[in-house]
């Protein structure tokens, strides 16, 4: 859908002054800018309409970078009524964008919206450096600290000669001895968390002992709401209190709560978190950013894996179980775990000498082997329930003995539960995989995100999905909601000036397997690559479909870079090395010695990174980045073909992810309206429509502006641009 407007800019002074515009509260009073970007007003009008009407409506907005998508928060705030706005983000790095937007609303409009967020404990915990596993360590410290608070409350009652039936309070802030006790604690060997301690008060009410936020924690939480602190600022502000507890307190009172995808789309986590934060789904407006990532992320959230290491740890836990009743269940658990270990060892041995890879395994045969001791009365469901119950008992034992709260038996039990689902539900796929270092993993992969996404959308007041690359939107609707017609779709044209970009499509070059080693085809690919490296004066990125293809063309890229006086940077296989390489590549953009980055589509350096300014002036996607056509991928394809038919099913399962990877990679070039750059789709499948071609699925502006050329003409076009 294209939006046509004759006036590209509307100033605030030209807007209707009334507070009730078309029956809604006018969001223009909340809009913090002097003018709208092209098509932005139409987008915000639609968001306002959906937010006001509710009725579980879903609006998906496909709007390229620079459209002003973040400003949808203005009509949501203006028309939220009694609803809370929950913003779901894929990465923590996006939080600052929304905090900045709401700060601007507060500064420029006179309104005072409040916003809070939850950031992972690994980033916010004051003691994170003392734990191998910060989540397990934090859970254990909380238990210890609550025991300390309860003991201090009992001591207070004894000292004051008061009963639990009376109202009693223990506040660490008023305890003159607590500072000495904290000072006596040794890092790594603590018996309680000083920050969690100062975040709570213990009290009695009609004989029951309870806990509530401390006055200091409440005061710190007000700072988030009043000042809008960024996560690093909040962590510094909480000099005595637990940042995570402070975030939770503020979230209960905020107009806007920013969460990550896991918080919202993991059913168990969402139920617990929404209950803790007092969020009622029926009174929630859900805003999902980077929605093109939602489906794959939801699938990952609802999948499960185990390794031989996890199983061995679980066996060790079971062997240490005490108590006669527990030992009876532990013997059965030990037999099950031993069979899982045997199965995995045999699988690994059979894989010896083979390349890394993945394959399907039969969940029925696995269950028959693992639960073989059940005899005729075998009940797999009951066995799994017994394992989960035993895991909870082990967790309690660990907490009492000051051990890590992480329970490996729980992870194995949850995997077995997922495996039980996979036996009767084809949307869960059992997969065994082997890494380079012969590390075997068993996984139950969720294939279909639509039950989870549609289920949440059917519960909340309204849902807004926004993305810069939600193309083709109708295919994403089918993938996310299981049917077409459920979602209202709004597609916004690219507002960046056409003269700022050159879009090229390869006429003949391709990485199709039948042509991959053809000398003339390889030469065409090399010509397109050289045209970008040598013709663009600034930094460029070459995105390949795989690491093996990157290796195949490495020497050619190195020679072209040397001839152009540029430095070659290569995407590392270890993610820990990415920041350093990116830093040096970015710096080369503003130096005399420009850079050439070799990376993989869908890899560590092709998504979620902003290459602003001189950091990237051109990018080429070499090949159509389809997933390997493995036996596992064939099963994924088959599932979607059974569900949606041969053509639509294959497109969603196999083609759509490849289109998205390519668009995401090229999207790194233009991050603002004044930036220039060259975009090259170096595979003839991008240039053709119909058959194996995918041109019709690209964003409309790409289709309209693409110049189809061979390698020689590509060089002329780039050099003359």
XYZ file of C-alpha atoms in Angstrom:
721
model
C 0.000 0.000 0.000
C 1.432 3.396 -0.942
C 0.579 6.648 0.750
C 0.411 9.666 -1.536
C 0.529 13.148 -0.079
C 1.106 16.407 -1.882
C 2.512 18.315 1.069
C 5.606 16.685 2.549
C 5.782 18.768 5.696
C 3.061 19.995 8.036
C 4.033 22.416 10.772
C 2.544 22.369 14.240
C 1.039 25.827 13.668
C -1.069 24.439 10.787
C -2.587 21.676 12.921
C -6.156 21.933 14.263
C -6.047 23.495 17.744
C -8.864 21.439 19.285
C -8.035 18.872 21.951
C -10.460 16.349 20.485
C -9.462 15.490 16.932
C -11.734 13.109 14.979
C -13.193 11.898 18.268
C -9.803 11.111 19.854
C -7.525 12.992 22.221
C -5.302 14.884 19.825
C -1.795 13.415 19.941
C -0.419 16.584 18.342
C -0.349 18.047 21.825
C 2.064 15.224 22.745
C 4.158 15.392 19.573
C 7.540 16.904 20.546
C 8.683 18.136 17.113
C 7.984 21.279 15.102
C 6.964 19.381 11.979
C 6.055 15.941 10.702
C 8.242 13.875 8.441
C 6.709 12.752 5.146
C 3.897 10.229 5.794
C 4.456 10.349 9.560
C 1.132 12.037 10.297
C -0.793 9.314 8.474
C 1.075 6.684 10.488
C 0.350 8.351 13.839
C -3.314 8.845 12.922
C -3.685 5.106 12.371
C -1.930 4.287 15.641
C -4.251 6.687 17.457
C -7.332 5.074 15.936
C -6.268 1.538 16.888
C -5.228 2.554 20.415
C -8.564 4.246 21.042
C -10.828 1.540 19.668
C -8.942 -1.382 21.231
C -10.998 -4.529 20.658
C -7.748 -6.536 20.321
C -6.938 -4.860 17.006
C -3.477 -5.342 15.510
C -1.717 -2.761 13.340
C 1.518 -3.683 11.538
C 3.580 -0.753 10.261
C 6.254 -1.349 7.631
C 8.188 1.928 7.637
C 11.819 2.315 6.493
C 14.514 3.895 8.639
C 13.918 7.625 9.043
C 10.118 7.451 9.034
C 9.882 8.503 12.680
C 8.460 5.192 13.923
C 9.457 5.799 17.541
C 7.028 8.727 17.655
C 4.104 6.283 17.711
C 4.567 6.544 21.473
C 2.932 10.026 21.317
C -0.554 8.917 20.145
C -0.356 5.921 22.479
C 0.317 8.170 25.480
C -2.346 10.662 24.427
C -5.007 7.967 24.089
C -4.007 5.253 26.527
C -6.856 6.029 28.949
C -6.485 3.601 31.843
C -4.256 1.263 29.844
C -0.573 0.661 30.456
C 1.734 0.764 27.439
C 4.149 -2.173 27.251
C 6.997 -1.765 24.758
C 8.635 -5.064 23.766
C 12.210 -4.783 22.474
C 14.602 -7.386 21.140
C 17.764 -5.847 22.616
C 18.626 -3.657 25.606
C 20.367 -1.157 23.314
C 16.983 0.057 22.039
C 15.835 1.239 25.480
C 17.707 4.513 25.098
C 15.763 5.367 21.930
C 12.425 5.256 23.754
C 13.721 6.943 26.896
C 15.072 9.747 24.710
C 11.733 10.117 22.898
C 9.751 10.281 26.145
C 12.260 12.741 27.614
C 11.672 14.920 24.572
C 7.889 14.710 25.033
C 8.309 15.759 28.644
C 10.630 18.636 27.763
C 8.793 20.005 24.715
C 5.088 19.457 25.412
C 4.551 20.096 29.101
C 3.171 16.584 29.623
C 4.808 14.357 32.226
C 4.598 10.735 31.081
C 6.343 8.199 33.294
C 8.423 5.348 31.932
C 10.148 2.376 33.537
C 11.974 -0.673 32.274
C 13.441 -4.014 33.257
C 17.018 -4.760 32.242
C 18.657 -8.151 32.768
C 20.345 -8.847 36.097
C 23.668 -9.499 34.378
C 23.779 -5.776 33.527
C 22.214 -4.334 36.677
C 23.184 -6.610 39.587
C 25.709 -4.938 41.898
C 27.238 -8.325 42.754
C 27.267 -9.779 39.227
C 31.054 -10.129 39.251
C 30.839 -12.526 42.200
C 28.650 -15.136 40.450
C 29.356 -17.657 37.710
C 25.632 -17.536 36.928
C 24.213 -14.186 37.987
C 20.573 -15.319 37.807
C 21.090 -18.414 39.945
C 23.392 -16.522 42.311
C 20.906 -13.692 42.681
C 18.037 -16.089 43.438
C 20.123 -17.759 46.123
C 21.142 -14.434 47.678
C 17.500 -13.331 47.795
C 16.566 -16.437 49.789
C 19.459 -15.873 52.204
C 18.603 -12.197 52.577
C 14.937 -12.864 53.297
C 16.045 -15.307 56.003
C 18.200 -12.529 57.487
C 15.301 -10.059 57.355
C 12.986 -12.526 59.071
C 15.588 -13.257 61.763
C 16.073 -9.526 62.342
C 12.305 -9.062 62.613
C 12.094 -11.856 65.199
C 14.957 -10.276 67.121
C 13.179 -6.905 67.067
C 9.984 -8.450 68.434
C 11.866 -10.248 71.226
C 13.762 -7.102 72.168
C 10.541 -5.065 72.310
C 8.579 -7.893 73.939
C 5.942 -7.861 71.200
C 3.997 -10.683 69.544
C 3.517 -11.401 65.852
C -0.163 -10.506 66.255
C 0.910 -6.911 66.786
C 2.213 -4.630 64.053
C 6.021 -4.851 63.911
C 8.529 -3.573 61.360
C 12.195 -4.231 60.762
C 13.780 -1.524 58.600
C 17.519 -2.040 57.854
C 17.930 1.734 57.557
C 17.200 2.112 61.283
C 19.441 -0.778 62.381
C 22.728 0.613 63.783
C 24.410 -2.809 63.643
C 23.698 -3.712 60.023
C 26.512 -1.579 58.572
C 29.070 -3.549 60.611
C 27.573 -6.868 59.499
C 27.747 -5.775 55.858
C 31.368 -4.684 56.267
C 32.242 -8.105 57.708
C 30.937 -9.894 54.581
C 33.531 -11.180 52.087
C 32.896 -10.805 48.325
C 32.158 -14.202 46.816
C 31.335 -15.676 50.238
C 28.369 -13.574 51.277
C 25.564 -14.773 53.506
C 23.163 -12.097 52.230
C 22.935 -9.345 49.607
C 23.367 -5.862 51.148
C 21.548 -4.198 48.234
C 18.513 -6.470 48.390
C 18.526 -6.097 52.182
C 18.236 -2.297 51.915
C 15.464 -2.689 49.330
C 13.103 -4.492 51.717
C 11.389 -4.164 55.070
C 10.030 -7.102 57.065
C 6.813 -6.664 59.026
C 4.035 -8.593 60.752
C 0.354 -8.257 60.005
C -2.204 -10.235 62.034
C 0.378 -12.867 62.870
C 1.766 -13.255 59.339
C 5.279 -12.171 58.380
C 5.575 -10.233 55.135
C 8.037 -8.194 53.092
C 7.574 -4.874 51.312
C 9.747 -2.306 49.494
C 11.877 -0.122 51.749
C 11.496 3.643 51.841
C 14.892 4.036 50.169
C 13.920 1.686 47.323
C 10.678 3.618 46.822
C 12.590 6.908 46.720
C 15.052 5.512 44.174
C 12.155 4.248 42.043
C 10.659 7.734 41.970
C 13.862 8.974 40.346
C 13.221 6.728 37.340
C 9.709 8.093 36.948
C 10.560 11.740 37.582
C 13.972 12.091 35.934
C 13.843 9.272 33.328
C 17.191 7.676 34.126
C 19.031 5.491 31.637
C 20.030 2.009 32.924
C 23.651 2.964 33.631
C 22.449 6.096 35.489
C 19.984 4.061 37.529
C 22.656 1.567 38.518
C 24.818 4.424 39.814
C 21.860 6.054 41.581
C 21.156 2.875 43.562
C 24.086 3.238 45.940
C 22.462 1.108 48.662
C 19.483 -0.570 47.002
C 19.033 -3.341 44.414
C 18.601 -1.797 40.932
C 16.399 -4.678 39.782
C 13.998 -4.256 42.716
C 13.935 -0.501 42.138
C 13.089 -1.047 38.456
C 10.200 -3.332 39.429
C 8.764 -0.815 41.904
C 8.827 1.949 39.293
C 7.266 -0.311 36.645
C 4.150 -0.806 38.757
C 3.352 2.914 38.587
C 4.687 3.861 35.151
C 2.567 4.794 32.131
C 5.051 3.010 29.862
C 6.986 -0.152 30.743
C 9.816 -1.275 28.460
C 10.491 -5.025 28.475
C 12.363 -7.470 26.265
C 10.765 -10.085 24.030
C 11.335 -12.852 26.594
C 9.358 -10.973 29.243
C 6.330 -10.792 26.950
C 6.446 -13.876 24.719
C 7.604 -16.558 27.168
C 4.262 -17.692 28.607
C 5.566 -18.714 32.035
C 7.767 -15.637 32.401
C 5.018 -13.277 31.236
C 2.447 -14.654 33.670
C 4.838 -14.351 36.616
C 6.205 -10.956 35.590
C 2.853 -9.349 34.784
C 1.520 -10.577 38.116
C 4.583 -9.167 39.925
C 4.325 -5.814 38.124
C 0.519 -5.743 38.459
C 0.002 -5.538 34.689
C -3.429 -6.616 33.466
C -3.176 -7.815 29.826
C -6.722 -6.625 29.098
C -5.619 -3.107 30.027
C -2.380 -3.221 28.054
C -1.424 -1.639 24.746
C 1.450 -3.685 23.330
C 4.042 -2.002 21.095
C 6.513 -4.417 19.464
C 9.629 -2.852 17.928
C 11.829 -4.545 15.288
C 8.848 -6.775 14.563
C 10.629 -8.508 11.668
C 12.608 -10.385 14.360
C 9.573 -11.389 16.402
C 8.740 -14.743 14.807
C 12.221 -16.239 15.000
C 12.715 -14.916 18.534
C 9.425 -16.397 19.751
C 10.408 -19.736 18.222
C 13.744 -19.594 20.030
C 12.117 -18.642 23.349
C 9.792 -21.627 23.151
C 12.499 -24.141 22.229
C 14.674 -26.165 24.597
C 18.125 -27.788 24.530
C 20.319 -30.070 26.618
C 23.960 -31.134 26.373
C 25.813 -34.105 27.824
C 27.335 -31.713 30.369
C 23.848 -30.757 31.622
C 22.841 -34.430 31.921
C 26.017 -35.299 33.846
C 25.400 -32.398 36.237
C 21.823 -33.617 36.750
C 23.113 -37.124 37.565
C 25.427 -35.608 40.169
C 22.492 -33.736 41.737
C 20.354 -36.875 41.914
C 23.178 -38.860 43.524
C 23.287 -36.344 46.381
C 19.563 -36.462 47.171
C 18.766 -37.155 50.825
C 15.609 -38.424 52.508
C 14.064 -41.875 52.006
C 11.054 -40.630 50.048
C 13.207 -38.550 47.713
C 15.717 -41.382 47.237
C 13.005 -43.672 45.817
C 12.218 -41.116 43.109
C 15.942 -40.363 42.741
C 16.697 -43.987 41.823
C 14.151 -43.830 39.014
C 15.510 -40.419 37.946
C 19.049 -41.799 37.949
C 18.017 -44.606 35.596
C 16.349 -42.150 33.201
C 19.327 -39.786 33.231
C 21.748 -42.661 32.715
C 19.835 -43.763 29.610
C 19.827 -40.199 28.246
C 23.591 -40.068 28.778
C 24.048 -43.414 27.021
C 21.896 -42.280 24.088
C 23.902 -39.067 23.706
C 27.273 -40.826 23.958
C 26.272 -43.382 21.322
C 24.990 -40.602 19.073
C 28.236 -38.682 19.474
C 30.311 -41.787 18.724
C 28.337 -42.485 15.555
C 28.960 -38.877 14.512
C 32.741 -39.191 14.835
C 34.510 -38.235 11.633
C 31.485 -36.439 10.206
C 31.348 -32.701 9.661
C 29.521 -30.475 12.082
C 25.829 -30.359 11.321
C 22.372 -31.280 12.486
C 19.766 -33.959 11.925
C 16.337 -35.029 13.115
C 15.951 -37.686 15.778
C 12.863 -39.779 16.447
C 11.170 -38.614 19.695
C 9.272 -41.894 20.015
C 12.402 -44.035 19.795
C 14.197 -41.689 22.192
C 11.343 -41.955 24.722
C 11.183 -45.746 24.345
C 14.896 -45.959 25.121
C 14.884 -43.460 28.003
C 11.722 -44.673 29.753
C 12.329 -48.371 29.015
C 12.239 -49.287 32.709
C 8.554 -48.438 33.015
C 7.331 -51.829 31.778
C 3.718 -52.321 30.737
C 2.581 -49.730 33.283
C 4.890 -47.080 31.825
C 3.575 -43.527 32.194
C 5.937 -40.980 30.616
C 3.879 -37.977 31.749
C 3.964 -39.104 35.369
C 7.689 -39.825 35.174
C 8.346 -36.287 33.901
C 6.113 -34.834 36.633
C 8.082 -36.810 39.241
C 11.362 -35.465 37.830
C 10.097 -31.874 37.998
C 8.952 -32.366 41.594
C 12.317 -33.867 42.532
C 14.051 -30.916 40.856
C 12.107 -28.525 43.096
C 13.159 -30.495 46.177
C 16.793 -30.370 45.027
C 16.490 -26.600 44.591
C 15.283 -26.262 48.191
C 18.157 -28.442 49.414
C 20.678 -26.329 47.505
C 19.303 -23.131 48.958
C 19.545 -24.501 52.483
C 23.154 -25.567 51.944
C 24.207 -22.251 50.341
C 24.729 -23.778 46.887
C 23.891 -22.251 43.524
C 20.142 -22.221 42.926
C 20.608 -23.525 39.360
C 19.146 -27.037 39.073
C 20.268 -29.084 36.076
C 17.633 -31.764 36.655
C 15.014 -29.073 36.085
C 16.513 -28.306 32.660
C 16.498 -31.989 31.687
C 12.921 -32.404 32.948
C 11.715 -29.419 30.925
C 13.450 -30.841 27.850
C 11.666 -34.176 28.357
C 8.359 -32.328 28.682
C 9.017 -30.598 25.343
C 9.994 -33.937 23.803
C 6.688 -35.379 25.007
C 4.915 -32.560 23.127
C 6.976 -33.241 19.996
C 5.680 -36.824 19.826
C 2.167 -35.612 19.018
C 2.682 -32.043 17.777
C 4.615 -31.541 14.532
C 5.196 -27.858 15.356
C 7.956 -29.068 17.708
C 10.957 -30.585 15.950
C 13.551 -32.814 17.693
C 17.061 -31.996 16.409
C 20.491 -33.364 17.266
C 23.474 -31.224 16.325
C 27.252 -31.438 16.525
C 29.587 -28.453 16.767
C 33.137 -28.115 15.442
C 34.557 -29.294 18.764
C 32.357 -32.426 18.814
C 29.917 -30.912 21.325
C 26.577 -32.730 20.985
C 23.308 -30.904 21.621
C 19.764 -32.254 21.659
C 17.065 -29.688 20.970
C 13.311 -29.458 20.684
C 12.731 -26.552 18.322
C 9.486 -24.662 18.178
C 8.635 -24.123 14.504
C 5.512 -21.994 14.694
C 5.289 -18.677 16.578
C 1.673 -17.968 15.611
C -0.107 -19.615 18.592
C 1.929 -17.518 21.041
C 1.792 -14.210 19.138
C -1.879 -14.512 18.185
C -2.767 -15.614 21.714
C -1.223 -12.499 23.241
C -2.786 -10.193 20.629
C -6.200 -11.717 21.373
C -5.748 -10.825 25.052
C -4.335 -7.287 25.125
C -6.294 -4.093 24.403
C -4.419 -3.423 21.134
C -1.134 -4.380 19.466
C 1.153 -2.226 17.315
C 3.968 -3.926 15.366
C 6.614 -1.651 13.854
C 9.587 -2.473 11.651
C 11.730 -0.983 8.940
C 11.812 -4.246 6.982
C 8.431 -5.947 7.391
C 8.249 -6.839 3.723
C 6.182 -8.471 2.365
C 3.850 -7.613 5.236
C 1.121 -10.096 4.262
C 3.607 -12.977 4.556
C 4.646 -11.835 8.032
C 0.987 -11.670 9.018
C 0.521 -15.301 7.989
C 3.736 -16.345 9.757
C 2.873 -14.507 12.992
C -0.910 -14.982 13.208
C -1.636 -18.133 11.214
C -4.063 -16.401 8.858
C -4.521 -13.319 6.722
C -7.140 -10.713 7.564
C -6.278 -10.544 11.278
C -3.843 -7.618 10.952
C -4.259 -4.111 9.558
C -1.184 -3.316 7.467
C 0.270 0.124 6.811
C 3.261 0.411 4.463
C 5.159 3.698 4.376
C 7.325 4.688 1.373
C 11.030 5.342 1.841
C 11.334 9.044 2.628
C 15.091 9.303 2.021
C 15.898 11.145 -1.239
C 16.422 8.799 -4.208
C 19.467 10.752 -5.318
C 21.195 9.745 -2.076
C 21.370 6.071 -3.044
C 22.242 3.801 -5.954
C 20.464 0.426 -6.026
C 21.905 -2.262 -8.302
C 20.780 -5.808 -9.066
C 22.924 -8.458 -10.740
C 21.694 -9.472 -14.188
C 23.354 -12.885 -14.419
C 25.554 -13.519 -11.374
C 24.193 -16.037 -8.879
C 25.272 -18.395 -6.112
C 22.795 -21.122 -7.084
C 24.463 -24.483 -6.544
C 24.353 -25.432 -10.238
C 26.310 -22.274 -11.183
C 28.430 -21.793 -8.070
C 31.643 -23.208 -9.558
C 31.056 -21.990 -13.106
C 34.123 -19.861 -14.066
C 32.165 -17.199 -15.972
C 29.649 -16.905 -13.133
C 32.449 -16.614 -10.573
C 33.996 -13.883 -12.693
C 30.696 -11.973 -12.728
C 30.468 -12.178 -8.949
C 34.045 -10.924 -8.632
C 33.350 -7.990 -10.968
C 30.398 -6.856 -8.842
C 32.468 -7.183 -5.652
C 35.402 -5.265 -7.159
C 33.066 -2.554 -8.454
C 31.916 -1.797 -4.919
C 35.317 -2.038 -3.215
C 37.142 0.040 -5.829
C 34.336 2.379 -6.898
C 33.051 3.546 -3.503
C 35.499 5.935 -1.867
C 34.455 5.145 1.713
C 33.932 2.055 3.870
C 32.079 -0.862 2.279
C 30.689 -4.180 3.530
C 30.535 -7.463 1.601
C 27.876 -9.816 2.982
C 28.124 -13.474 1.934
C 25.598 -16.261 2.348
C 27.953 -18.394 4.475
C 31.414 -18.505 6.017
C 32.512 -21.025 3.380
C 31.552 -18.636 0.581
C 33.339 -15.808 2.375
C 36.455 -18.001 2.439
C 36.019 -18.785 -1.270
C 36.158 -15.095 -2.264
C 38.526 -13.938 0.468
C 41.622 -13.730 -1.757
C 39.772 -11.717 -4.398
C 38.452 -9.274 -1.785
C 41.918 -8.920 -0.272
C 43.464 -8.087 -3.654
C 40.725 -5.568 -4.472
C 41.141 -3.933 -1.073
C 44.918 -3.696 -1.480
C 44.592 -2.166 -4.952
C 42.182 0.422 -3.516
C 44.380 1.198 -0.521
C 41.775 -0.125 1.913
C 42.113 -2.264 5.047
C 40.344 -5.640 5.109
C 38.301 -6.612 8.191
C 36.702 -10.051 8.586
C 33.779 -11.097 10.774
C 35.201 -13.298 13.551
C 33.668 -16.618 14.536
C 34.027 -15.678 18.210
C 31.404 -13.055 19.132
C 33.716 -11.635 21.807
C 35.987 -10.276 19.070
C 33.207 -8.373 17.278
C 33.335 -5.072 19.263
C 37.056 -4.561 18.626
C 36.781 -5.252 14.882
C 33.737 -2.991 14.566
C 35.507 -0.208 16.446
C 38.482 -0.321 14.087
C 36.226 -0.542 11.028
C 34.177 2.475 12.186
C 37.345 4.472 12.832
C 38.632 3.717 9.339
C 35.541 5.425 7.905
C 36.748 8.815 9.110
C 40.436 8.187 8.346
C 42.463 8.277 5.139
C 42.661 4.473 5.083
C 39.119 3.225 4.416
C 37.917 -0.268 5.252
C 36.340 -3.332 3.635
C 34.287 -5.542 5.958
C 33.653 -9.186 5.052
C 30.668 -10.609 6.932
C 27.854 -13.140 6.697
C 24.178 -12.343 6.091
C 22.239 -12.933 9.283
C 25.514 -13.078 11.204
C 26.983 -11.045 14.026
C 27.651 -7.910 11.958
C 24.705 -7.665 9.566
C 21.838 -6.846 11.955
C 21.185 -4.664 14.982
C 24.255 -2.447 14.458
C 23.973 1.175 13.350
C 26.675 2.250 10.896
C 26.116 6.010 11.104
C 27.879 8.754 9.154
C 31.049 7.682 7.373
C 31.028 4.187 8.897
C 29.452 2.587 5.806
C 29.048 4.031 2.308
C 28.203 0.879 0.383
C 27.134 -2.736 0.845
C 26.685 -5.785 -1.354
C 24.853 -9.028 -0.622
C 26.635 -11.777 -2.550
C 24.139 -14.541 -3.240
C 20.636 -15.240 -1.994
C 21.083 -16.172 1.710
C 18.895 -19.261 1.911
C 19.420 -21.647 4.811
C 21.265 -24.877 4.028
C 18.819 -27.336 2.449
C 19.403 -29.917 5.175
C 17.091 -32.695 6.326
C 16.058 -30.460 9.224
C 15.204 -27.577 6.879
C 13.189 -29.970 4.704
C 11.104 -30.908 7.756
C 10.542 -27.224 8.556
C 9.469 -26.636 4.951
C 7.116 -29.626 5.086
C 5.438 -28.359 8.256
C 4.609 -24.996 6.688
C 3.588 -26.535 3.366
C 1.094 -28.760 5.184
C -0.237 -25.721 7.015
C -0.373 -23.114 4.225
C -0.025 -25.034 0.970
C 3.028 -25.765 -1.166
C 3.918 -22.279 -2.423
C 2.968 -20.132 0.576
C 4.392 -22.646 3.016
C 7.742 -22.858 1.243
C 7.941 -19.081 1.010
C 7.393 -18.552 4.748
C 9.679 -21.390 5.843
C 12.530 -20.937 3.387
C 12.392 -17.824 1.209
C 11.117 -15.140 3.603
C 14.042 -15.509 6.067
C 16.508 -15.093 3.183
C 14.769 -11.953 1.897
C 14.814 -10.497 5.407
C 18.535 -11.220 5.884
C 19.395 -9.427 2.649
C 17.242 -6.371 3.404
C 18.636 -6.164 6.934
C 22.223 -6.282 5.677
C 21.717 -3.517 3.110
C 19.768 -1.483 5.660
C 23.019 -0.800 7.523
C 24.012 1.806 4.888
C 21.319 4.503 5.166
C 20.526 5.446 8.764
C 19.613 9.120 8.180
C 18.267 11.258 5.329
C 21.551 13.015 4.571
C 23.645 9.845 4.180
C 24.618 8.515 0.758
C 25.411 4.971 -0.268
C 25.480 2.179 -2.837
C 23.351 -0.951 -2.381
C 24.018 -4.053 -4.492
C 21.929 -7.237 -4.600
C 24.410 -9.563 -6.254
C 22.247 -12.481 -7.320
C 19.973 -12.632 -10.350
C 17.158 -14.015 -8.178
C 16.826 -10.548 -6.620
C 16.472 -9.022 -10.090
C 13.773 -11.375 -11.370
C 10.131 -11.839 -10.475
C 8.328 -15.173 -10.684
C 9.828 -18.643 -10.643
C 12.874 -18.555 -8.385
C 12.914 -14.749 -8.497
C 12.065 -12.686 -5.412
C 12.042 -9.129 -6.748
C 8.304 -8.806 -6.044
C 8.960 -9.438 -2.342
C 11.486 -6.625 -1.920
C 10.385 -3.239 -0.520
C 8.643 -1.187 -3.197
C 11.368 1.470 -3.284
C 13.989 -1.201 -4.004
C 11.905 -2.632 -6.835
C 11.356 0.813 -8.342
C 14.956 2.013 -8.143
C 16.893 -1.167 -8.950
C 19.149 -0.972 -12.014
C 19.788 -4.449 -13.408
C 23.343 -4.722 -14.678
C 26.246 -7.056 -15.375
C 29.580 -6.787 -13.584
C 31.164 -4.456 -16.140
C 28.271 -1.993 -16.133
C 28.155 -2.210 -12.337
C 31.697 -0.806 -12.217
C 30.755 2.059 -14.543
C 27.612 2.900 -12.569
C 29.379 2.916 -9.199
C 32.351 4.942 -10.428
C 30.103 7.454 -12.186
C 27.683 7.901 -9.287
